[in-house]
Amino acid sequence: MVSVMTSVRGINVHYQIINPRAEKTIVFLHGFTGSTKTWDTVIQSFQKDYRIFAIDLIGHGLTDSPYSVRRYSMEEQVELLHEFFEARRVPSFTLVGYSMGGRVALAFAVKYASMIEKLVLESSSPGLPTEAERTARRKNDRTLAEKIEKNGLDAFVKEWENIPLFESQKALPTPKQLVIRQERLNQRAVGLANSLRGMGTGQQPSYWDELKKMTKPVLLITGELDQKFQQKAIDMEEKFLCCENKTVPDVGHAVHVENPQIFATIIEEHLETI
């Protein structure tokens, strides 16, 4: 695995790549408070015939955390990824996104459908369908962003790892929990705060109406213990033209963290059969 820093649209972007000469390409996008490190175990499970990119999104990992909220918009993140792939002459690929990264992946697939071979969304959504819901979410995200900046990362991470969405992660071995915590603590307050302000679920457009226009195969993965996103996946499956919906038993929101081997196997089987 090679770690690389490059400049795209005036942003220093960090990514990792393995098997650079393989013909088939898979791209992984992490969730909020995550980084390329979240995929380390998953990537090791893939066969060597896949070239794999894992990318730190704006405000996360080793990628820049600008002070301008405008740079964090969903539209800006999509354009940054597009120029990243264009510069590396990657014309098409399977795109995998988790949670926030899944929202980014879907936004990219909506705008640049011709570049997508297959789309894999883990515990994600197309956004909020009504303006009232988006307004309420923007207010909550602004409040959380201000708390992060005011109270610092330590206080935020302590609160964040105890929200119901991540309850199932408390059953993981202690060393693995510590790795997850450290990944969150390695973020920057300005990056997380501006990510919430710029491309939080309430800030992004709703893509619900775009789902039925997508013709590429879609794989949805959720955890059995994450009922909220399991229901979102069911609702999404009804709209996609070509969709497979997989529920992984005994895990929650971060399937790839709680059971990386099964997560990788589901994707590989999907790529081989569709």
PDB file of C-alpha atoms in Angstrom:
ATOM      1  CA  MET A   1       0.000   0.000   0.000  1.00  0.00           C
ATOM      2  CA  VAL A   2       1.419   3.362  -1.058  1.00  0.00           C
ATOM      3  CA  SER A   3       0.438   6.627   0.636  1.00  0.00           C
ATOM      4  CA  VAL A   4       0.398   9.654  -1.668  1.00  0.00           C
ATOM      5  CA  MET A   5      -0.273  13.382  -1.341  1.00  0.00           C
ATOM      6  CA  THR A   6      -1.368  15.344  -4.407  1.00  0.00           C
ATOM      7  CA  SER A   7      -2.879  18.751  -5.181  1.00  0.00           C
ATOM      8  CA  VAL A   8      -6.358  19.008  -6.715  1.00  0.00           C
ATOM      9  CA  ARG A   9      -8.253  22.298  -7.155  1.00  0.00           C
ATOM     10  CA  GLY A  10      -5.877  23.965  -4.699  1.00  0.00           C
ATOM     11  CA  ILE A  11      -6.462  21.281  -2.040  1.00  0.00           C
ATOM     12  CA  ASN A  12      -3.775  18.868  -0.823  1.00  0.00           C
ATOM     13  CA  VAL A  13      -5.474  15.481  -1.105  1.00  0.00           C
ATOM     14  CA  HIS A  14      -4.186  12.345   0.589  1.00  0.00           C
ATOM     15  CA  TYR A  15      -4.905   8.893  -0.792  1.00  0.00           C
ATOM     16  CA  GLN A  16      -3.653   5.334  -0.625  1.00  0.00           C
ATOM     17  CA  ILE A  17      -3.302   2.977  -3.559  1.00  0.00           C
ATOM     18  CA  ILE A  18      -2.571  -0.723  -3.887  1.00  0.00           C
ATOM     19  CA  ASN A  19      -2.080  -2.906  -6.966  1.00  0.00           C
ATOM     20  CA  PRO A  20      -1.594   0.163  -9.213  1.00  0.00           C
ATOM     21  CA  ARG A  21      -1.225  -1.942 -12.375  1.00  0.00           C
ATOM     22  CA  ALA A  22      -4.434  -3.961 -11.986  1.00  0.00           C
ATOM     23  CA  GLU A  23      -7.059  -3.406 -14.665  1.00  0.00           C
ATOM     24  CA  LYS A  24     -10.167  -3.248 -12.470  1.00  0.00           C
ATOM     25  CA  THR A  25     -10.486  -0.288 -10.104  1.00  0.00           C
ATOM     26  CA  ILE A  26     -12.341   0.117  -6.802  1.00  0.00           C
ATOM     27  CA  VAL A  27     -12.527   3.460  -4.965  1.00  0.00           C
ATOM     28  CA  PHE A  28     -13.345   3.691  -1.231  1.00  0.00           C
ATOM     29  CA  LEU A  29     -14.759   6.818   0.482  1.00  0.00           C
ATOM     30  CA  HIS A  30     -14.868   6.908   4.300  1.00  0.00           C
ATOM     31  CA  GLY A  31     -17.497   8.352   6.631  1.00  0.00           C
ATOM     32  CA  PHE A  32     -17.597  11.388   8.938  1.00  0.00           C
ATOM     33  CA  THR A  33     -14.626  11.390  11.381  1.00  0.00           C
ATOM     34  CA  GLY A  34     -12.972   8.681   9.261  1.00  0.00           C
ATOM     35  CA  SER A  35     -10.007   8.438   6.906  1.00  0.00           C
ATOM     36  CA  THR A  36      -8.315   5.993   4.551  1.00  0.00           C
ATOM     37  CA  LYS A  37      -7.264   3.995   7.629  1.00  0.00           C
ATOM     38  CA  THR A  38     -10.837   2.802   8.134  1.00  0.00           C
ATOM     39  CA  TRP A  39     -10.451   0.579   5.045  1.00  0.00           C
ATOM     40  CA  ASP A  40      -7.116  -1.061   5.945  1.00  0.00           C
ATOM     41  CA  THR A  41      -8.541  -4.437   6.953  1.00  0.00           C
ATOM     42  CA  VAL A  42     -11.137  -4.479   4.163  1.00  0.00           C
ATOM     43  CA  ILE A  43      -8.561  -3.768   1.473  1.00  0.00           C
ATOM     44  CA  GLN A  44      -6.354  -6.629   2.644  1.00  0.00           C
ATOM     45  CA  SER A  45      -9.236  -9.019   1.953  1.00  0.00           C
ATOM     46  CA  PHE A  46      -9.470  -8.146  -1.737  1.00  0.00           C
ATOM     47  CA  GLN A  47      -7.742 -10.125  -4.444  1.00  0.00           C
ATOM     48  CA  LYS A  48      -4.731  -8.637  -6.211  1.00  0.00           C
ATOM     49  CA  ASP A  49      -6.586  -8.204  -9.507  1.00  0.00           C
ATOM     50  CA  TYR A  50      -8.171  -4.989  -8.223  1.00  0.00           C
ATOM     51  CA  ARG A  51      -6.465  -1.603  -8.185  1.00  0.00           C
ATOM     52  CA  ILE A  52      -7.744   0.121  -5.057  1.00  0.00           C
ATOM     53  CA  PHE A  53      -7.873   3.818  -4.178  1.00  0.00           C
ATOM     54  CA  ALA A  54      -8.814   4.977  -0.666  1.00  0.00           C
ATOM     55  CA  ILE A  55      -9.181   8.758  -0.467  1.00  0.00           C
ATOM     56  CA  ASP A  56      -9.308  11.193   2.464  1.00  0.00           C
ATOM     57  CA  LEU A  57     -12.254  13.530   1.838  1.00  0.00           C
ATOM     58  CA  ILE A  58     -12.023  17.271   2.439  1.00  0.00           C
ATOM     59  CA  GLY A  59     -11.517  18.069   6.121  1.00  0.00           C
ATOM     60  CA  HIS A  60     -10.577  14.512   7.027  1.00  0.00           C
ATOM     61  CA  GLY A  61      -7.427  12.480   7.524  1.00  0.00           C
ATOM     62  CA  LEU A  62      -4.358  14.048   5.915  1.00  0.00           C
ATOM     63  CA  THR A  63      -6.320  15.972   3.269  1.00  0.00           C
ATOM     64  CA  ASP A  64      -6.504  19.747   3.802  1.00  0.00           C
ATOM     65  CA  SER A  65      -9.046  21.309   6.168  1.00  0.00           C
ATOM     66  CA  PRO A  66      -9.694  24.757   4.645  1.00  0.00           C
ATOM     67  CA  TYR A  67     -11.245  27.547   6.690  1.00  0.00           C
ATOM     68  CA  SER A  68     -13.655  28.433   3.873  1.00  0.00           C
ATOM     69  CA  VAL A  69     -16.904  26.473   4.268  1.00  0.00           C
ATOM     70  CA  ARG A  70     -17.519  26.847   0.521  1.00  0.00           C
ATOM     71  CA  ARG A  71     -14.740  24.352  -0.187  1.00  0.00           C
ATOM     72  CA  TYR A  72     -16.688  21.670   1.715  1.00  0.00           C
ATOM     73  CA  SER A  73     -19.869  21.758  -0.351  1.00  0.00           C
ATOM     74  CA  MET A  74     -21.062  18.490  -1.875  1.00  0.00           C
ATOM     75  CA  GLU A  75     -20.647  20.001  -5.321  1.00  0.00           C
ATOM     76  CA  GLU A  76     -17.042  21.006  -4.578  1.00  0.00           C
ATOM     77  CA  GLN A  77     -16.185  17.560  -3.198  1.00  0.00           C
ATOM     78  CA  VAL A  78     -17.645  15.884  -6.298  1.00  0.00           C
ATOM     79  CA  GLU A  79     -15.636  18.142  -8.623  1.00  0.00           C
ATOM     80  CA  LEU A  80     -12.480  17.489  -6.635  1.00  0.00           C
ATOM     81  CA  LEU A  81     -12.951  13.732  -7.039  1.00  0.00           C
ATOM     82  CA  HIS A  82     -13.700  14.110 -10.743  1.00  0.00           C
ATOM     83  CA  GLU A  83     -10.490  16.046 -11.355  1.00  0.00           C
ATOM     84  CA  PHE A  84      -8.587  13.523  -9.210  1.00  0.00           C
ATOM     85  CA  PHE A  85      -9.692  10.653 -11.466  1.00  0.00           C
ATOM     86  CA  GLU A  86      -9.210  12.622 -14.650  1.00  0.00           C
ATOM     87  CA  ALA A  87      -5.632  13.469 -13.688  1.00  0.00           C
ATOM     88  CA  ARG A  88      -4.903   9.789 -13.067  1.00  0.00           C
ATOM     89  CA  ARG A  89      -6.647   8.667 -16.246  1.00  0.00           C
ATOM     90  CA  VAL A  90      -9.106   6.472 -14.397  1.00  0.00           C
ATOM     91  CA  PRO A  91     -12.096   6.470 -16.778  1.00  0.00           C
ATOM     92  CA  SER A  92     -14.377   4.145 -14.837  1.00  0.00           C
ATOM     93  CA  PHE A  93     -14.481   2.267 -11.538  1.00  0.00           C
ATOM     94  CA  THR A  94     -16.601   0.694  -8.816  1.00  0.00           C
ATOM     95  CA  LEU A  95     -17.307   3.348  -6.176  1.00  0.00           C
ATOM     96  CA  VAL A  96     -17.787   2.325  -2.533  1.00  0.00           C
ATOM     97  CA  GLY A  97     -18.959   4.844   0.061  1.00  0.00           C
ATOM     98  CA  TYR A  98     -19.740   4.521   3.757  1.00  0.00           C
ATOM     99  CA  SER A  99     -22.253   6.824   5.495  1.00  0.00           C
ATOM    100  CA  MET A 100     -21.112  10.383   4.614  1.00  0.00           C
ATOM    101  CA  GLY A 101     -18.832   8.861   1.978  1.00  0.00           C
ATOM    102  CA  GLY A 102     -21.868   7.059   0.607  1.00  0.00           C
ATOM    103  CA  ARG A 103     -23.660  10.370   0.183  1.00  0.00           C
ATOM    104  CA  VAL A 104     -20.611  11.694  -1.659  1.00  0.00           C
ATOM    105  CA  ALA A 105     -20.461   8.530  -3.784  1.00  0.00           C
ATOM    106  CA  LEU A 106     -24.116   8.867  -4.749  1.00  0.00           C
ATOM    107  CA  ALA A 107     -23.691  12.560  -5.562  1.00  0.00           C
ATOM    108  CA  PHE A 108     -20.743  11.672  -7.789  1.00  0.00           C
ATOM    109  CA  ALA A 109     -22.684   8.878  -9.490  1.00  0.00           C
ATOM    110  CA  VAL A 110     -25.588  11.218 -10.205  1.00  0.00           C
ATOM    111  CA  LYS A 111     -23.364  13.762 -11.962  1.00  0.00           C
ATOM    112  CA  TYR A 112     -20.783  11.462 -13.564  1.00  0.00           C
ATOM    113  CA  ALA A 113     -22.792   8.309 -14.222  1.00  0.00           C
ATOM    114  CA  SER A 114     -20.634   7.325 -17.211  1.00  0.00           C
ATOM    115  CA  MET A 115     -17.629   6.847 -14.902  1.00  0.00           C
ATOM    116  CA  ILE A 116     -19.442   4.447 -12.579  1.00  0.00           C
ATOM    117  CA  GLU A 117     -19.308   0.717 -13.279  1.00  0.00           C
ATOM    118  CA  LYS A 118     -21.004  -0.251 -10.030  1.00  0.00           C
ATOM    119  CA  LEU A 119     -22.039   1.716  -6.958  1.00  0.00           C
ATOM    120  CA  VAL A 120     -21.790   0.314  -3.415  1.00  0.00           C
ATOM    121  CA  LEU A 121     -23.452   2.268  -0.609  1.00  0.00           C
ATOM    122  CA  GLU A 122     -22.874   1.183   2.986  1.00  0.00           C
ATOM    123  CA  SER A 123     -25.230   2.571   5.632  1.00  0.00           C
ATOM    124  CA  SER A 124     -25.967   5.662   3.598  1.00  0.00           C
ATOM    125  CA  SER A 125     -28.849   7.718   2.232  1.00  0.00           C
ATOM    126  CA  PRO A 126     -29.769  10.056  -0.640  1.00  0.00           C
ATOM    127  CA  GLY A 127     -30.312  12.889   1.830  1.00  0.00           C
ATOM    128  CA  LEU A 128     -33.477  14.300   3.396  1.00  0.00           C
ATOM    129  CA  PRO A 129     -36.546  14.518   1.142  1.00  0.00           C
ATOM    130  CA  THR A 130     -38.214  17.676   2.495  1.00  0.00           C
ATOM    131  CA  GLU A 131     -36.990  21.217   3.050  1.00  0.00           C
ATOM    132  CA  ALA A 132     -38.372  21.177   6.594  1.00  0.00           C
ATOM    133  CA  GLU A 133     -36.212  18.150   7.437  1.00  0.00           C
ATOM    134  CA  ARG A 134     -33.156  19.722   5.807  1.00  0.00           C
ATOM    135  CA  THR A 135     -33.655  22.995   7.703  1.00  0.00           C
ATOM    136  CA  ALA A 136     -33.895  21.182  11.046  1.00  0.00           C
ATOM    137  CA  ARG A 137     -30.808  19.089  10.253  1.00  0.00           C
ATOM    138  CA  ARG A 138     -28.769  22.147   9.217  1.00  0.00           C
ATOM    139  CA  LYS A 139     -29.577  23.749  12.563  1.00  0.00           C
ATOM    140  CA  ASN A 140     -28.463  20.630  14.449  1.00  0.00           C
ATOM    141  CA  ASP A 141     -25.281  20.331  12.381  1.00  0.00           C
ATOM    142  CA  ARG A 142     -24.379  23.992  12.994  1.00  0.00           C
ATOM    143  CA  THR A 143     -24.847  23.461  16.725  1.00  0.00           C
ATOM    144  CA  LEU A 144     -22.610  20.379  16.650  1.00  0.00           C
ATOM    145  CA  ALA A 145     -19.987  22.201  14.570  1.00  0.00           C
ATOM    146  CA  GLU A 146     -19.841  25.009  17.120  1.00  0.00           C
ATOM    147  CA  LYS A 147     -19.470  22.488  19.964  1.00  0.00           C
ATOM    148  CA  ILE A 148     -16.556  20.814  18.201  1.00  0.00           C
ATOM    149  CA  GLU A 149     -14.754  24.124  17.784  1.00  0.00           C
ATOM    150  CA  LYS A 150     -15.549  25.327  21.287  1.00  0.00           C
ATOM    151  CA  ASN A 151     -14.942  22.155  23.301  1.00  0.00           C
ATOM    152  CA  GLY A 152     -12.264  20.464  21.195  1.00  0.00           C
ATOM    153  CA  LEU A 153     -11.837  17.018  19.678  1.00  0.00           C
ATOM    154  CA  ASP A 154     -11.404  15.065  22.918  1.00  0.00           C
ATOM    155  CA  ALA A 155     -14.800  16.123  24.244  1.00  0.00           C
ATOM    156  CA  PHE A 156     -16.458  15.623  20.866  1.00  0.00           C
ATOM    157  CA  VAL A 157     -15.055  12.126  20.322  1.00  0.00           C
ATOM    158  CA  LYS A 158     -16.103  11.039  23.817  1.00  0.00           C
ATOM    159  CA  GLU A 159     -19.660  12.144  23.023  1.00  0.00           C
ATOM    160  CA  TRP A 160     -19.652  10.886  19.415  1.00  0.00           C
ATOM    161  CA  GLU A 161     -18.565   7.330  20.205  1.00  0.00           C
ATOM    162  CA  ASN A 162     -21.440   7.034  22.676  1.00  0.00           C
ATOM    163  CA  ILE A 163     -24.309   7.950  20.335  1.00  0.00           C
ATOM    164  CA  PRO A 164     -26.803   5.101  19.677  1.00  0.00           C
ATOM    165  CA  LEU A 165     -25.590   4.717  16.069  1.00  0.00           C
ATOM    166  CA  PHE A 166     -22.300   3.251  17.322  1.00  0.00           C
ATOM    167  CA  GLU A 167     -23.617   1.254  20.287  1.00  0.00           C
ATOM    168  CA  SER A 168     -22.746  -2.064  18.638  1.00  0.00           C
ATOM    169  CA  GLN A 169     -19.075  -1.058  18.372  1.00  0.00           C
ATOM    170  CA  LYS A 170     -18.785  -1.396  22.144  1.00  0.00           C
ATOM    171  CA  ALA A 171     -18.818  -5.162  21.624  1.00  0.00           C
ATOM    172  CA  LEU A 172     -15.611  -4.986  19.588  1.00  0.00           C
ATOM    173  CA  PRO A 173     -12.302  -6.001  21.193  1.00  0.00           C
ATOM    174  CA  THR A 174     -10.755  -3.154  23.186  1.00  0.00           C
ATOM    175  CA  PRO A 175      -7.710  -2.781  20.877  1.00  0.00           C
ATOM    176  CA  LYS A 176     -10.021  -2.301  17.890  1.00  0.00           C
ATOM    177  CA  GLN A 177     -12.093   0.276  19.775  1.00  0.00           C
ATOM    178  CA  LEU A 178      -8.895   2.165  20.584  1.00  0.00           C
ATOM    179  CA  VAL A 179      -7.907   2.207  16.895  1.00  0.00           C
ATOM    180  CA  ILE A 180     -11.307   3.680  15.978  1.00  0.00           C
ATOM    181  CA  ARG A 181     -11.009   6.289  18.733  1.00  0.00           C
ATOM    182  CA  GLN A 182      -7.518   7.294  17.635  1.00  0.00           C
ATOM    183  CA  GLU A 183      -8.649   7.708  14.033  1.00  0.00           C
ATOM    184  CA  ARG A 184     -11.317  10.129  15.245  1.00  0.00           C
ATOM    185  CA  LEU A 185      -8.880  11.967  17.524  1.00  0.00           C
ATOM    186  CA  ASN A 186      -6.461  12.410  14.608  1.00  0.00           C
ATOM    187  CA  GLN A 187      -8.961  14.663  12.828  1.00  0.00           C
ATOM    188  CA  ARG A 188      -8.917  18.467  12.988  1.00  0.00           C
ATOM    189  CA  ALA A 189     -11.716  20.424  14.642  1.00  0.00           C
ATOM    190  CA  VAL A 190     -12.001  22.904  11.762  1.00  0.00           C
ATOM    191  CA  GLY A 191     -12.237  20.063   9.245  1.00  0.00           C
ATOM    192  CA  LEU A 192     -15.046  18.234  11.048  1.00  0.00           C
ATOM    193  CA  ALA A 193     -16.937  21.430  11.861  1.00  0.00           C
ATOM    194  CA  ASN A 194     -16.796  22.733   8.309  1.00  0.00           C
ATOM    195  CA  SER A 195     -17.660  19.314   6.902  1.00  0.00           C
ATOM    196  CA  LEU A 196     -20.898  19.453   8.889  1.00  0.00           C
ATOM    197  CA  ARG A 197     -21.585  22.985   7.700  1.00  0.00           C
ATOM    198  CA  GLY A 198     -20.653  22.355   4.076  1.00  0.00           C
ATOM    199  CA  MET A 199     -21.902  18.875   3.224  1.00  0.00           C
ATOM    200  CA  GLY A 200     -23.919  17.657   6.168  1.00  0.00           C
ATOM    201  CA  THR A 201     -27.103  15.732   5.397  1.00  0.00           C
ATOM    202  CA  GLY A 202     -29.193  18.887   5.722  1.00  0.00           C
ATOM    203  CA  GLN A 203     -26.912  20.943   3.493  1.00  0.00           C
ATOM    204  CA  GLN A 204     -26.673  18.576   0.537  1.00  0.00           C
ATOM    205  CA  PRO A 205     -29.368  18.273  -2.142  1.00  0.00           C
ATOM    206  CA  SER A 206     -31.869  15.432  -1.864  1.00  0.00           C
ATOM    207  CA  TYR A 207     -31.135  12.727  -4.441  1.00  0.00           C
ATOM    208  CA  TRP A 208     -34.239  10.611  -3.849  1.00  0.00           C
ATOM    209  CA  ASP A 209     -35.735  11.571  -7.218  1.00  0.00           C
ATOM    210  CA  GLU A 210     -32.456  10.744  -8.978  1.00  0.00           C
ATOM    211  CA  LEU A 211     -32.385   7.095  -7.885  1.00  0.00           C
ATOM    212  CA  LYS A 212     -34.852   5.879 -10.498  1.00  0.00           C
ATOM    213  CA  LYS A 213     -32.724   7.462 -13.257  1.00  0.00           C
ATOM    214  CA  MET A 214     -29.635   5.413 -12.405  1.00  0.00           C
ATOM    215  CA  THR A 215     -28.997   2.476 -14.735  1.00  0.00           C
ATOM    216  CA  LYS A 216     -25.778   1.110 -13.225  1.00  0.00           C
ATOM    217  CA  PRO A 217     -25.874  -1.798 -10.742  1.00  0.00           C
ATOM    218  CA  VAL A 218     -26.154  -0.727  -7.100  1.00  0.00           C
ATOM    219  CA  LEU A 219     -25.292  -2.727  -3.991  1.00  0.00           C
ATOM    220  CA  LEU A 220     -26.676  -1.598  -0.634  1.00  0.00           C
ATOM    221  CA  ILE A 221     -25.085  -2.933   2.568  1.00  0.00           C
ATOM    222  CA  THR A 222     -26.414  -2.329   6.073  1.00  0.00           C
ATOM    223  CA  GLY A 223     -26.071  -3.930   9.489  1.00  0.00           C
ATOM    224  CA  GLU A 224     -28.875  -5.882  11.125  1.00  0.00           C
ATOM    225  CA  LEU A 225     -28.567  -3.792  14.300  1.00  0.00           C
ATOM    226  CA  ASP A 226     -28.839  -0.472  12.421  1.00  0.00           C
ATOM    227  CA  GLN A 227     -32.592  -0.407  11.842  1.00  0.00           C
ATOM    228  CA  LYS A 228     -32.698   3.228  10.738  1.00  0.00           C
ATOM    229  CA  PHE A 229     -30.372   2.730   7.779  1.00  0.00           C
ATOM    230  CA  GLN A 230     -31.726  -0.734   7.093  1.00  0.00           C
ATOM    231  CA  GLN A 231     -35.087   0.928   6.405  1.00  0.00           C
ATOM    232  CA  LYS A 232     -33.427   3.584   4.246  1.00  0.00           C
ATOM    233  CA  ALA A 233     -31.874   0.795   2.186  1.00  0.00           C
ATOM    234  CA  ILE A 234     -35.272  -0.845   1.717  1.00  0.00           C
ATOM    235  CA  ASP A 235     -36.747   2.466   0.556  1.00  0.00           C
ATOM    236  CA  MET A 236     -33.824   3.057  -1.807  1.00  0.00           C
ATOM    237  CA  GLU A 237     -33.997  -0.458  -3.239  1.00  0.00           C
ATOM    238  CA  GLU A 238     -37.554   0.216  -4.408  1.00  0.00           C
ATOM    239  CA  LYS A 239     -36.366   3.168  -6.511  1.00  0.00           C
ATOM    240  CA  PHE A 240     -33.152   1.867  -8.072  1.00  0.00           C
ATOM    241  CA  LEU A 241     -33.588   0.042 -11.388  1.00  0.00           C
ATOM    242  CA  CYS A 242     -30.845  -2.528 -10.712  1.00  0.00           C
ATOM    243  CA  CYS A 243     -30.201  -3.039  -7.022  1.00  0.00           C
ATOM    244  CA  GLU A 244     -29.083  -5.716  -4.568  1.00  0.00           C
ATOM    245  CA  ASN A 245     -29.733  -5.119  -0.873  1.00  0.00           C
ATOM    246  CA  LYS A 246     -27.661  -7.034   1.697  1.00  0.00           C
ATOM    247  CA  THR A 247     -28.136  -7.030   5.476  1.00  0.00           C
ATOM    248  CA  VAL A 248     -25.214  -8.313   7.568  1.00  0.00           C
ATOM    249  CA  PRO A 249     -26.213 -10.040  10.832  1.00  0.00           C
ATOM    250  CA  ASP A 250     -24.984  -9.007  14.290  1.00  0.00           C
ATOM    251  CA  VAL A 251     -23.398  -5.688  13.239  1.00  0.00           C
ATOM    252  CA  GLY A 252     -24.423  -2.048  13.305  1.00  0.00           C
ATOM    253  CA  HIS A 253     -23.758   1.069  11.245  1.00  0.00           C
ATOM    254  CA  ALA A 254     -20.094   0.502  10.337  1.00  0.00           C
ATOM    255  CA  VAL A 255     -20.320  -2.957   8.757  1.00  0.00           C
ATOM    256  CA  HIS A 256     -16.812  -2.685   7.284  1.00  0.00           C
ATOM    257  CA  VAL A 257     -15.380  -2.070  10.769  1.00  0.00           C
ATOM    258  CA  GLU A 258     -17.372  -4.661  12.686  1.00  0.00           C
ATOM    259  CA  ASN A 259     -17.040  -7.458  10.123  1.00  0.00           C
ATOM    260  CA  PRO A 260     -14.571  -6.439   7.392  1.00  0.00           C
ATOM    261  CA  GLN A 261     -14.179  -9.936   5.958  1.00  0.00           C
ATOM    262  CA  ILE A 262     -17.891 -10.395   5.257  1.00  0.00           C
ATOM    263  CA  PHE A 263     -18.099  -6.834   3.947  1.00  0.00           C
ATOM    264  CA  ALA A 264     -15.304  -7.492   1.427  1.00  0.00           C
ATOM    265  CA  THR A 265     -16.761 -10.865   0.457  1.00  0.00           C
ATOM    266  CA  ILE A 266     -20.184  -9.353  -0.278  1.00  0.00           C
ATOM    267  CA  ILE A 267     -18.614  -6.759  -2.578  1.00  0.00           C
ATOM    268  CA  GLU A 268     -16.394  -9.277  -4.377  1.00  0.00           C
ATOM    269  CA  GLU A 269     -19.321 -11.631  -4.962  1.00  0.00           C
ATOM    270  CA  HIS A 270     -21.388  -8.741  -6.253  1.00  0.00           C
ATOM    271  CA  LEU A 271     -18.654  -7.696  -8.683  1.00  0.00           C
ATOM    272  CA  GLU A 272     -18.365 -11.237 -10.000  1.00  0.00           C
ATOM    273  CA  THR A 273     -22.075 -11.914 -10.502  1.00  0.00           C
ATOM    274  CA  ILE A 274     -23.506  -8.672 -11.883  1.00  0.00           C
TER     275      ILE A 274
END
